[in-house]
Amino acid sequence: MSISKAELIGALSYALDLTEGQAEGHALRCCFIGMTMAEHLSFPQDQRGDLYYMLLLKDIGCSSNAARICQLFLADDLTFKRDFKTLNESLPQVLHFVFSHTGLKAGLAERFRALVHNFTAGNITHELIETRCQRGAEIARQMRFSEAVATGILDLDEHWNGSGLPLGRKGAEISPLAQIALLAQVADVFHTASGPAAARREIARRSGKWFDPALAAVFATVAADPAFWAALKAPDMESRIKRFAPSDATETVEEDFLDAVAAAFAEVVDAKSPFTSGHSKRVALFADLIAEELGLSDEHRRHLKRAGLLHDIGKLGVSNQILDKNGKPDDDEWAAIKSHPGLGERILSRITAFADLAVVAASHHERLDGRGYPRGLTAEALGLDTRIISVADVFDALTADRPYRPAMPIDKAFSIMDRDVGLAFDPDCYDALKRALARVEPVLKAAA
Ligand SMILES: [Fe+2]
Ligand SMILES: [Fe+2]
């Protein structure tokens, strides 16, 4: 089944909205706003393709500072990021923001320490934005997008008057793609929160500070048309932005590109928490070892590796306050954790050719005996791919560091998993993993 670049990137942009705590479709709406602006600006035709992709991927580095936000502010990273974008520069507002987002759920002493730390640590915002921008640009390069797309992502938080981050670039030094994207982002965030008038006011207010006055003036013209705002509210944004898509976006993507995109999004997921660092990649590797043992075809193995890379994509929608918690989750937190398979399914099922991957994402925490989550499915409903990924997933979870315990040696992990063979895990898949690891263990030991 074929898949186009536009369909793939458009669908995956929903995963980025989740991580930013934005209303669903934020990246698509930014694409619509930015590309509409480009038409009014007579933006060079040969750069519009880059602008289109940059607008959809502007937040691709976003997950990489989530854990740090939580650590520093003891706050929910998703709410923090959402509200941070509606912040203007007045001191009372900034102070109110810091107080209201620092450690809402933490004890008073922790909250106090976090506040002191925030005020004394200096360049925290700088560090957060730098990480996000640099990681984002790196991931875009990894997905083989142009240098213009990568630089656009890198410059997203730079301001026209030089007050932005991370480099304090000024005026024309800032990537023109980033200038349009920042304006589109502010317009969408304020429009979604408070309507068209608020968006227009905010863009005008930041003209000459955040935005080139000429660009803000073009936005004022675009925003004078009621049809523009009506379009932004329409439910079919995915098809509305199609007319802006560059010609290569409608071509069927190559298998190699799909692999690169799956690997890049695995990094976005894994970068969210220090405890999941490398998890998706390792699950893909363990799944491939099992598949090789089971004699699956090369094509099947390639598909399975993508399933491993993307199985936890729904975790982008779960706060780090929960993912990194050192202790037992309470009922609400547990409910949030249990939502990640469903969120992953929703993201991946937007891509027709990823229907099988969506099934794996939805059911990788189910068990053969029906005691898994979120649906409590039983053996008959769990296909081979899901069974392989769930063995690989639990094995990696046990043998990697967790917030509440250190990594376990392989033997101990197996002795725990042994108890659940036939109940949680498929015996054939489990044996295959054991055989595969027994074969590589001497190599691992020799290398150690
Ligand atoms: Fe998971
Ligand atoms: Fe996982």
Short mmCIF file of C-alpha atoms and ligand atoms in Angstrom, two decimals:
data_model
loop_
_atom_site.label_atom_id
_atom_site.label_comp_id
_atom_site.label_asym_id
_atom_site.label_seq_id
_atom_site.Cartn_x
_atom_site.Cartn_y
_atom_site.Cartn_z
CA MET A 1 0.00 0.00 0.00
CA SER A 2 1.37 3.40 -0.94
CA ILE A 3 1.76 6.38 1.32
CA SER A 4 2.52 10.00 0.46
CA LYS A 5 4.95 12.27 2.25
CA ALA A 6 2.14 14.79 2.94
CA GLU A 7 -0.06 12.11 4.54
CA LEU A 8 2.82 10.79 6.64
CA ILE A 9 4.10 14.12 7.98
CA GLY A 10 0.59 15.57 8.40
CA ALA A 11 -0.49 12.60 10.51
CA LEU A 12 2.66 12.53 12.62
CA SER A 13 2.33 16.25 13.31
CA TYR A 14 -0.57 15.28 15.60
CA ALA A 15 1.95 13.51 17.83
CA LEU A 16 3.86 16.79 18.15
CA ASP A 17 0.68 18.68 19.11
CA LEU A 18 0.23 16.23 21.98
CA THR A 19 3.73 16.85 23.28
CA GLU A 20 3.28 20.58 23.15
CA GLY A 21 -0.02 20.33 25.02
CA GLN A 22 -1.67 22.05 22.06
CA ALA A 23 -5.20 21.55 20.79
CA GLU A 24 -5.27 18.77 18.20
CA GLY A 25 -4.43 20.01 14.71
CA HIS A 26 -2.16 22.89 15.88
CA ALA A 27 0.62 22.03 13.41
CA LEU A 28 -1.85 21.68 10.53
CA ARG A 29 -3.41 25.05 11.35
CA CYS A 30 0.04 26.67 11.55
CA CYS A 31 0.75 25.20 8.13
CA PHE A 32 -2.47 26.75 6.81
CA ILE A 33 -1.72 30.17 8.35
CA GLY A 34 1.92 30.18 7.22
CA MET A 35 1.20 29.04 3.67
CA THR A 36 -1.65 31.56 3.31
CA MET A 37 0.81 34.24 4.41
CA ALA A 38 3.35 32.96 1.88
CA GLU A 39 0.84 33.50 -0.92
CA HIS A 40 0.25 37.11 0.14
CA LEU A 41 3.98 37.69 0.56
CA SER A 42 4.83 36.30 -2.87
CA PHE A 43 7.22 34.04 -0.98
CA PRO A 44 9.62 32.40 -3.49
CA GLN A 45 7.95 29.38 -5.07
CA ASP A 46 11.07 27.24 -4.76
CA GLN A 47 11.14 27.70 -0.98
CA ARG A 48 7.48 26.98 -0.33
CA GLY A 49 7.99 23.22 -0.09
CA ASP A 50 10.52 23.73 2.70
CA LEU A 51 8.18 26.16 4.43
CA TYR A 52 5.33 23.64 4.22
CA TYR A 53 7.36 20.88 5.92
CA MET A 54 8.94 23.22 8.44
CA LEU A 55 5.51 24.46 9.57
CA LEU A 56 4.35 20.88 10.17
CA LEU A 57 7.56 19.82 11.92
CA LYS A 58 8.39 22.99 13.87
CA ASP A 59 7.88 21.21 17.22
CA ILE A 60 9.83 18.05 16.39
CA GLY A 61 12.44 18.81 19.07
CA CYS A 62 9.78 19.46 21.66
CA SER A 63 9.92 16.23 23.62
CA SER A 64 13.60 16.67 24.42
CA ASN A 65 13.05 19.28 27.12
CA ALA A 66 9.98 17.74 28.73
CA ALA A 67 11.87 15.90 31.47
CA ARG A 68 13.95 18.97 32.24
CA ILE A 69 10.85 21.15 32.57
CA CYS A 70 9.44 18.69 35.07
CA GLN A 71 12.63 18.47 37.04
CA LEU A 72 13.11 22.22 37.22
CA PHE A 73 9.58 23.33 37.72
CA LEU A 74 8.07 20.19 39.25
CA ALA A 75 5.22 20.84 36.87
CA ASP A 76 3.17 19.13 34.23
CA ASP A 77 5.19 19.65 31.05
CA LEU A 78 2.16 19.58 28.76
CA THR A 79 0.26 22.37 30.57
CA PHE A 80 3.48 24.30 31.08
CA LYS A 81 4.30 24.27 27.39
CA ARG A 82 0.78 25.20 26.35
CA ASP A 83 0.55 28.16 28.71
CA PHE A 84 4.14 29.28 28.05
CA LYS A 85 3.14 30.09 24.49
CA THR A 86 0.39 32.50 25.56
CA LEU A 87 2.74 34.42 27.82
CA ASN A 88 3.53 38.01 26.87
CA GLU A 89 6.52 39.85 28.16
CA SER A 90 5.09 41.84 31.08
CA LEU A 91 6.86 41.15 34.37
CA PRO A 92 3.72 40.54 36.48
CA GLN A 93 2.51 38.02 33.94
CA VAL A 94 5.84 36.21 33.89
CA LEU A 95 5.95 36.07 37.70
CA HIS A 96 2.37 34.89 37.87
CA PHE A 97 3.21 32.21 35.33
CA VAL A 98 6.23 30.99 37.26
CA PHE A 99 4.29 30.85 40.54
CA SER A 100 1.26 29.19 39.06
CA HIS A 101 3.26 26.54 37.20
CA THR A 102 5.93 25.69 39.68
CA GLY A 103 5.09 22.56 41.50
CA LEU A 104 1.32 22.65 41.52
CA LYS A 105 1.23 19.14 42.89
CA ALA A 106 4.43 19.22 44.89
CA GLY A 107 4.81 19.86 48.61
CA LEU A 108 5.57 23.35 49.85
CA ALA A 109 9.22 22.71 50.61
CA GLU A 110 9.86 21.24 47.17
CA ARG A 111 7.97 24.10 45.60
CA PHE A 112 10.06 26.63 47.45
CA ARG A 113 13.31 24.93 46.45
CA ALA A 114 12.19 24.79 42.82
CA LEU A 115 11.37 28.49 42.86
CA VAL A 116 14.72 29.44 44.38
CA HIS A 117 16.42 27.26 41.84
CA ASN A 118 14.51 28.88 38.97
CA PHE A 119 15.50 32.37 40.02
CA THR A 120 19.13 31.57 40.73
CA ALA A 121 19.88 29.20 37.88
CA GLY A 122 19.72 32.03 35.36
CA ASN A 123 19.49 30.90 31.82
CA ILE A 124 16.99 28.11 32.21
CA THR A 125 14.71 29.25 29.43
CA HIS A 126 17.74 29.62 27.23
CA GLU A 127 18.81 26.06 27.93
CA LEU A 128 15.33 24.64 27.38
CA ILE A 129 14.88 26.38 24.08
CA GLU A 130 18.39 25.60 22.88
CA THR A 131 17.91 21.88 23.52
CA ARG A 132 14.57 21.89 21.79
CA CYS A 133 15.78 23.79 18.73
CA GLN A 134 18.99 21.87 18.25
CA ARG A 135 17.41 18.47 18.74
CA GLY A 136 14.60 19.47 16.40
CA ALA A 137 16.99 20.53 13.66
CA GLU A 138 19.01 17.33 14.08
CA ILE A 139 15.95 15.13 13.80
CA ALA A 140 14.78 16.99 10.68
CA ARG A 141 18.19 16.33 9.08
CA GLN A 142 17.94 12.70 10.08
CA MET A 143 14.62 12.54 8.21
CA ARG A 144 16.48 13.90 5.19
CA PHE A 145 14.75 17.25 5.07
CA SER A 146 16.68 20.17 3.58
CA GLU A 147 19.04 22.40 5.52
CA ALA A 148 16.46 25.21 5.11
CA VAL A 149 13.91 23.12 7.06
CA ALA A 150 16.48 22.31 9.77
CA THR A 151 17.54 25.97 10.09
CA GLY A 152 13.91 27.05 10.24
CA ILE A 153 13.35 24.72 13.21
CA LEU A 154 16.58 25.94 14.80
CA ASP A 155 15.49 29.61 14.54
CA LEU A 156 11.88 29.15 15.61
CA ASP A 157 12.26 31.05 18.90
CA GLU A 158 14.38 33.91 17.54
CA HIS A 159 12.73 37.36 17.59
CA TRP A 160 12.94 40.16 15.01
CA ASN A 161 14.46 42.62 17.52
CA GLY A 162 17.15 40.18 18.69
CA SER A 163 15.49 39.34 22.01
CA GLY A 164 14.83 35.70 21.06
CA LEU A 165 16.65 32.45 21.74
CA PRO A 166 18.94 30.58 21.55
CA LEU A 167 21.29 32.78 19.50
CA GLY A 168 19.64 36.20 19.70
CA ARG A 169 19.60 36.46 15.92
CA LYS A 170 18.14 39.69 14.57
CA GLY A 171 16.04 40.77 11.59
CA ALA A 172 17.08 39.23 8.30
CA GLU A 173 19.60 36.94 10.05
CA ILE A 174 16.63 34.82 11.15
CA SER A 175 15.47 32.09 8.79
CA PRO A 176 12.48 33.47 6.81
CA LEU A 177 10.73 30.12 7.39
CA ALA A 178 11.10 30.52 11.15
CA GLN A 179 9.77 34.08 11.04
CA ILE A 180 6.58 32.95 9.34
CA ALA A 181 6.26 29.87 11.60
CA LEU A 182 6.60 31.85 14.84
CA LEU A 183 3.93 34.27 13.70
CA ALA A 184 1.66 31.38 12.65
CA GLN A 185 2.23 29.70 16.01
CA VAL A 186 1.31 32.79 18.03
CA ALA A 187 -1.75 33.40 15.82
CA ASP A 188 -3.01 29.84 16.26
CA VAL A 189 -2.37 29.64 19.99
CA PHE A 190 -4.18 32.92 20.70
CA HIS A 191 -6.97 32.19 18.25
CA THR A 192 -7.57 28.76 19.77
CA ALA A 193 -7.50 30.15 23.32
CA SER A 194 -9.42 33.41 22.86
CA GLY A 195 -10.62 33.93 19.27
CA PRO A 196 -9.66 36.01 16.19
CA ALA A 197 -9.57 39.42 17.89
CA ALA A 198 -7.06 38.17 20.48
CA ALA A 199 -4.86 36.69 17.75
CA ARG A 200 -4.89 39.93 15.73
CA ARG A 201 -4.17 42.02 18.82
CA GLU A 202 -1.27 39.82 19.86
CA ILE A 203 0.39 39.86 16.43
CA ALA A 204 0.04 43.66 16.22
CA ARG A 205 1.40 44.06 19.76
CA ARG A 206 4.50 41.98 18.98
CA SER A 207 5.11 43.70 15.62
CA GLY A 208 8.63 45.17 15.59
CA LYS A 209 9.53 43.05 18.64
CA TRP A 210 8.95 39.41 17.78
CA PHE A 211 7.92 39.98 14.17
CA ASP A 212 9.12 41.94 11.18
CA PRO A 213 6.55 44.81 10.92
CA ALA A 214 6.14 44.03 7.21
CA LEU A 215 5.21 40.44 8.06
CA ALA A 216 2.79 41.54 10.79
CA ALA A 217 1.19 43.93 8.27
CA VAL A 218 0.65 41.07 5.82
CA PHE A 219 -0.97 39.07 8.60
CA ALA A 220 -3.31 42.00 9.31
CA THR A 221 -4.43 41.89 5.66
CA VAL A 222 -4.91 38.10 5.73
CA ALA A 223 -6.75 38.35 9.07
CA ALA A 224 -9.19 40.95 7.73
CA ASP A 225 -10.88 38.24 5.67
CA PRO A 226 -13.58 36.40 7.69
CA ALA A 227 -13.13 33.39 5.37
CA PHE A 228 -9.59 32.95 6.77
CA TRP A 229 -10.91 32.48 10.32
CA ALA A 230 -13.77 30.29 9.15
CA ALA A 231 -11.23 28.05 7.40
CA LEU A 232 -9.17 27.77 10.59
CA LYS A 233 -12.17 26.41 12.45
CA ALA A 234 -13.15 23.94 9.75
CA PRO A 235 -12.76 20.26 10.66
CA ASP A 236 -11.11 19.29 7.35
CA MET A 237 -7.78 21.08 7.80
CA GLU A 238 -5.85 18.05 6.56
CA SER A 239 -7.41 18.36 3.12
CA ARG A 240 -7.36 22.18 3.14
CA ILE A 241 -3.57 22.29 3.37
CA LYS A 242 -3.23 19.84 0.47
CA ARG A 243 -3.37 22.66 -2.06
CA PHE A 244 -0.19 24.10 -0.53
CA ALA A 245 1.70 20.80 -0.59
CA PRO A 246 4.86 20.70 -2.75
CA SER A 247 4.84 18.33 -5.70
CA ASP A 248 7.03 15.72 -3.98
CA ALA A 249 4.52 15.53 -1.11
CA THR A 250 2.00 13.62 -3.20
CA GLU A 251 4.50 11.06 -4.48
CA THR A 252 4.65 7.69 -2.80
CA VAL A 253 7.48 7.68 -0.27
CA GLU A 254 10.22 5.10 -0.46
CA GLU A 255 10.58 2.38 2.13
CA ASP A 256 13.92 3.87 3.23
CA PHE A 257 12.22 7.17 3.97
CA LEU A 258 9.57 5.39 6.06
CA ASP A 259 12.35 3.74 8.07
CA ALA A 260 14.07 7.09 8.60
CA VAL A 261 10.83 8.76 9.73
CA ALA A 262 9.99 5.87 12.08
CA ALA A 263 13.49 6.05 13.60
CA ALA A 264 13.25 9.84 13.96
CA PHE A 265 9.89 9.68 15.72
CA ALA A 266 11.24 6.93 17.98
CA GLU A 267 13.89 9.43 19.03
CA VAL A 268 11.24 12.06 19.69
CA VAL A 269 9.44 9.55 21.95
CA ASP A 270 12.59 8.29 23.66
CA ALA A 271 13.89 11.82 24.25
CA LYS A 272 10.88 12.65 26.38
CA SER A 273 12.11 10.95 29.52
CA PRO A 274 15.58 9.94 30.73
CA PHE A 275 14.05 6.60 31.72
CA THR A 276 12.82 5.81 28.22
CA SER A 277 16.04 6.88 26.55
CA GLY A 278 16.74 4.36 23.80
CA HIS A 279 13.69 2.21 24.71
CA SER A 280 11.91 2.26 21.34
CA LYS A 281 15.11 1.46 19.47
CA ARG A 282 15.90 -1.45 21.77
CA VAL A 283 12.35 -2.80 21.48
CA ALA A 284 12.79 -2.70 17.70
CA LEU A 285 16.07 -4.60 18.06
CA PHE A 286 14.70 -7.27 20.43
CA ALA A 287 11.65 -7.65 18.18
CA ASP A 288 13.95 -8.19 15.21
CA LEU A 289 15.97 -10.81 17.10
CA ILE A 290 12.73 -12.67 17.87
CA ALA A 291 11.57 -12.34 14.26
CA GLU A 292 14.86 -13.69 12.95
CA GLU A 293 14.61 -16.69 15.30
CA LEU A 294 11.04 -17.32 14.11
CA GLY A 295 12.20 -17.25 10.49
CA LEU A 296 10.01 -14.31 9.43
CA SER A 297 10.56 -12.77 6.00
CA ASP A 298 12.76 -9.70 5.50
CA GLU A 299 9.73 -7.63 4.58
CA HIS A 300 7.90 -8.70 7.73
CA ARG A 301 10.95 -7.94 9.85
CA ARG A 302 11.24 -4.45 8.41
CA HIS A 303 7.61 -3.81 9.23
CA LEU A 304 8.04 -5.17 12.74
CA LYS A 305 11.03 -2.92 13.38
CA ARG A 306 8.85 0.08 12.56
CA ALA A 307 6.21 -1.25 14.95
CA GLY A 308 8.87 -1.45 17.67
CA LEU A 309 10.06 2.08 16.94
CA LEU A 310 6.57 3.57 17.07
CA HIS A 311 4.74 1.39 19.63
CA ASP A 312 4.95 4.03 22.39
CA ILE A 313 4.27 7.13 20.28
CA GLY A 314 1.17 7.78 22.43
CA LYS A 315 3.49 8.45 25.39
CA LEU A 316 4.06 11.89 23.88
CA GLY A 317 0.62 12.71 25.28
CA VAL A 318 1.46 11.63 28.85
CA SER A 319 2.99 14.15 31.23
CA ASN A 320 6.55 13.59 32.44
CA GLN A 321 5.31 14.26 35.93
CA ILE A 322 3.72 10.83 35.61
CA LEU A 323 6.24 9.06 33.38
CA ASP A 324 9.22 10.01 35.56
CA LYS A 325 7.48 9.59 38.90
CA ASN A 326 9.53 7.89 41.57
CA GLY A 327 6.76 5.91 43.21
CA LYS A 328 3.45 4.26 42.57
CA PRO A 329 1.11 6.20 40.27
CA ASP A 330 -2.21 7.23 41.85
CA ASP A 331 -5.53 6.39 40.13
CA ASP A 332 -5.57 9.45 37.86
CA GLU A 333 -1.93 8.99 36.92
CA TRP A 334 -2.50 5.33 36.18
CA ALA A 335 -5.44 6.29 33.95
CA ALA A 336 -3.13 8.69 32.06
CA ILE A 337 -0.53 5.94 31.58
CA LYS A 338 -3.21 3.59 30.32
CA SER A 339 -4.24 6.15 27.71
CA HIS A 340 -0.96 5.91 25.75
CA PRO A 341 -1.87 2.83 23.65
CA GLY A 342 -5.11 4.52 22.54
CA LEU A 343 -3.35 7.80 21.76
CA GLY A 344 -0.75 5.91 19.72
CA GLU A 345 -3.49 4.10 17.83
CA ARG A 346 -5.20 7.41 17.02
CA ILE A 347 -2.00 8.92 15.64
CA LEU A 348 -0.92 5.92 13.58
CA SER A 349 -4.37 5.09 12.20
CA ARG A 350 -4.38 8.46 10.44
CA ILE A 351 -1.92 6.85 8.03
CA THR A 352 -3.73 4.21 5.99
CA ALA A 353 -0.59 2.20 5.32
CA PHE A 354 0.20 2.11 9.06
CA ALA A 355 -3.05 0.36 10.04
CA ASP A 356 -1.10 -2.68 11.29
CA LEU A 357 1.25 -0.52 13.33
CA ALA A 358 -1.76 1.20 14.88
CA VAL A 359 -3.02 -2.20 16.04
CA VAL A 360 0.32 -2.99 17.69
CA ALA A 361 0.44 0.43 19.39
CA ALA A 362 -3.11 -0.09 20.64
CA SER A 363 -2.53 -3.56 22.06
CA HIS A 364 1.11 -3.88 23.16
CA HIS A 365 0.06 -3.85 26.85
CA GLU A 366 -2.64 -6.49 26.44
CA ARG A 367 -2.06 -10.01 27.78
CA LEU A 368 -3.06 -13.42 26.47
CA ASP A 369 -5.17 -14.00 29.61
CA GLY A 370 -7.15 -10.76 29.19
CA ARG A 371 -5.63 -9.02 32.21
CA GLY A 372 -3.79 -6.38 30.20
CA TYR A 373 -4.82 -2.83 29.28
CA PRO A 374 -6.49 -0.78 27.92
CA ARG A 375 -9.14 -3.13 26.51
CA GLY A 376 -8.52 -6.42 28.30
CA LEU A 377 -8.29 -8.28 24.98
CA THR A 378 -7.58 -12.01 25.04
CA ALA A 379 -5.31 -14.35 23.06
CA GLU A 380 -7.56 -14.69 19.98
CA ALA A 381 -7.45 -10.92 19.42
CA LEU A 382 -3.66 -10.62 19.70
CA GLY A 383 -1.72 -11.11 16.48
CA LEU A 384 1.88 -12.26 16.07
CA ASP A 385 3.32 -8.74 15.72
CA THR A 386 1.66 -7.60 18.94
CA ARG A 387 2.88 -10.71 20.77
CA ILE A 388 6.46 -10.13 19.61
CA ILE A 389 6.44 -6.44 20.54
CA SER A 390 4.96 -7.08 23.98
CA VAL A 391 7.70 -9.63 24.85
CA ALA A 392 10.39 -7.23 23.57
CA ASP A 393 8.77 -4.32 25.42
CA VAL A 394 8.60 -5.98 28.84
CA PHE A 395 12.09 -7.43 28.49
CA ASP A 396 13.50 -3.98 27.80
CA ALA A 397 11.44 -2.37 30.57
CA LEU A 398 12.94 -4.85 33.07
CA THR A 399 16.52 -4.62 31.85
CA ALA A 400 16.59 -0.79 31.71
CA ASP A 401 16.69 1.74 34.56
CA ARG A 402 13.31 2.86 35.84
CA PRO A 403 12.41 5.85 38.03
CA TYR A 404 11.69 3.49 40.93
CA ARG A 405 14.41 0.81 40.46
CA PRO A 406 17.74 0.22 38.71
CA ALA A 407 18.16 -1.98 35.63
CA MET A 408 17.85 -5.73 36.24
CA PRO A 409 20.35 -8.36 35.06
CA ILE A 410 19.11 -10.48 32.13
CA ASP A 411 18.75 -13.66 34.24
CA LYS A 412 16.60 -11.92 36.80
CA ALA A 413 14.42 -10.38 34.08
CA PHE A 414 13.87 -13.82 32.57
CA SER A 415 13.05 -15.36 35.96
CA ILE A 416 10.31 -12.72 36.39
CA MET A 417 8.99 -13.14 32.86
CA ASP A 418 9.02 -16.97 33.16
CA ARG A 419 6.05 -16.75 35.55
CA ASP A 420 3.93 -15.04 32.93
CA VAL A 421 4.62 -17.27 29.94
CA GLY A 422 1.30 -18.36 28.43
CA LEU A 423 -0.50 -15.83 30.62
CA ALA A 424 0.95 -12.55 29.41
CA PHE A 425 3.48 -13.70 26.83
CA ASP A 426 3.31 -15.96 23.83
CA PRO A 427 5.57 -18.98 24.61
CA ASP A 428 7.01 -19.17 21.06
CA CYS A 429 7.96 -15.49 20.99
CA TYR A 430 9.40 -15.68 24.48
CA ASP A 431 11.51 -18.78 23.69
CA ALA A 432 12.71 -17.10 20.51
CA LEU A 433 13.97 -14.11 22.51
CA LYS A 434 15.74 -16.41 24.97
CA ARG A 435 17.40 -18.36 22.15
CA ALA A 436 18.43 -15.20 20.34
CA LEU A 437 19.95 -13.67 23.46
CA ALA A 438 21.72 -16.91 24.38
CA ARG A 439 23.38 -16.74 20.99
CA VAL A 440 24.55 -13.15 21.36
CA GLU A 441 25.34 -13.28 25.08
CA PRO A 442 28.87 -14.70 24.64
CA VAL A 443 29.54 -11.89 22.16
CA LEU A 444 28.21 -9.31 24.62
CA LYS A 445 30.32 -10.77 27.42
CA ALA A 446 33.43 -10.82 25.24
CA ALA A 447 32.85 -7.19 24.32
CA ALA A 448 32.32 -6.11 27.94
FE FE B 1 3.86 1.20 26.16
FE FE B 2 7.24 0.44 25.47
#
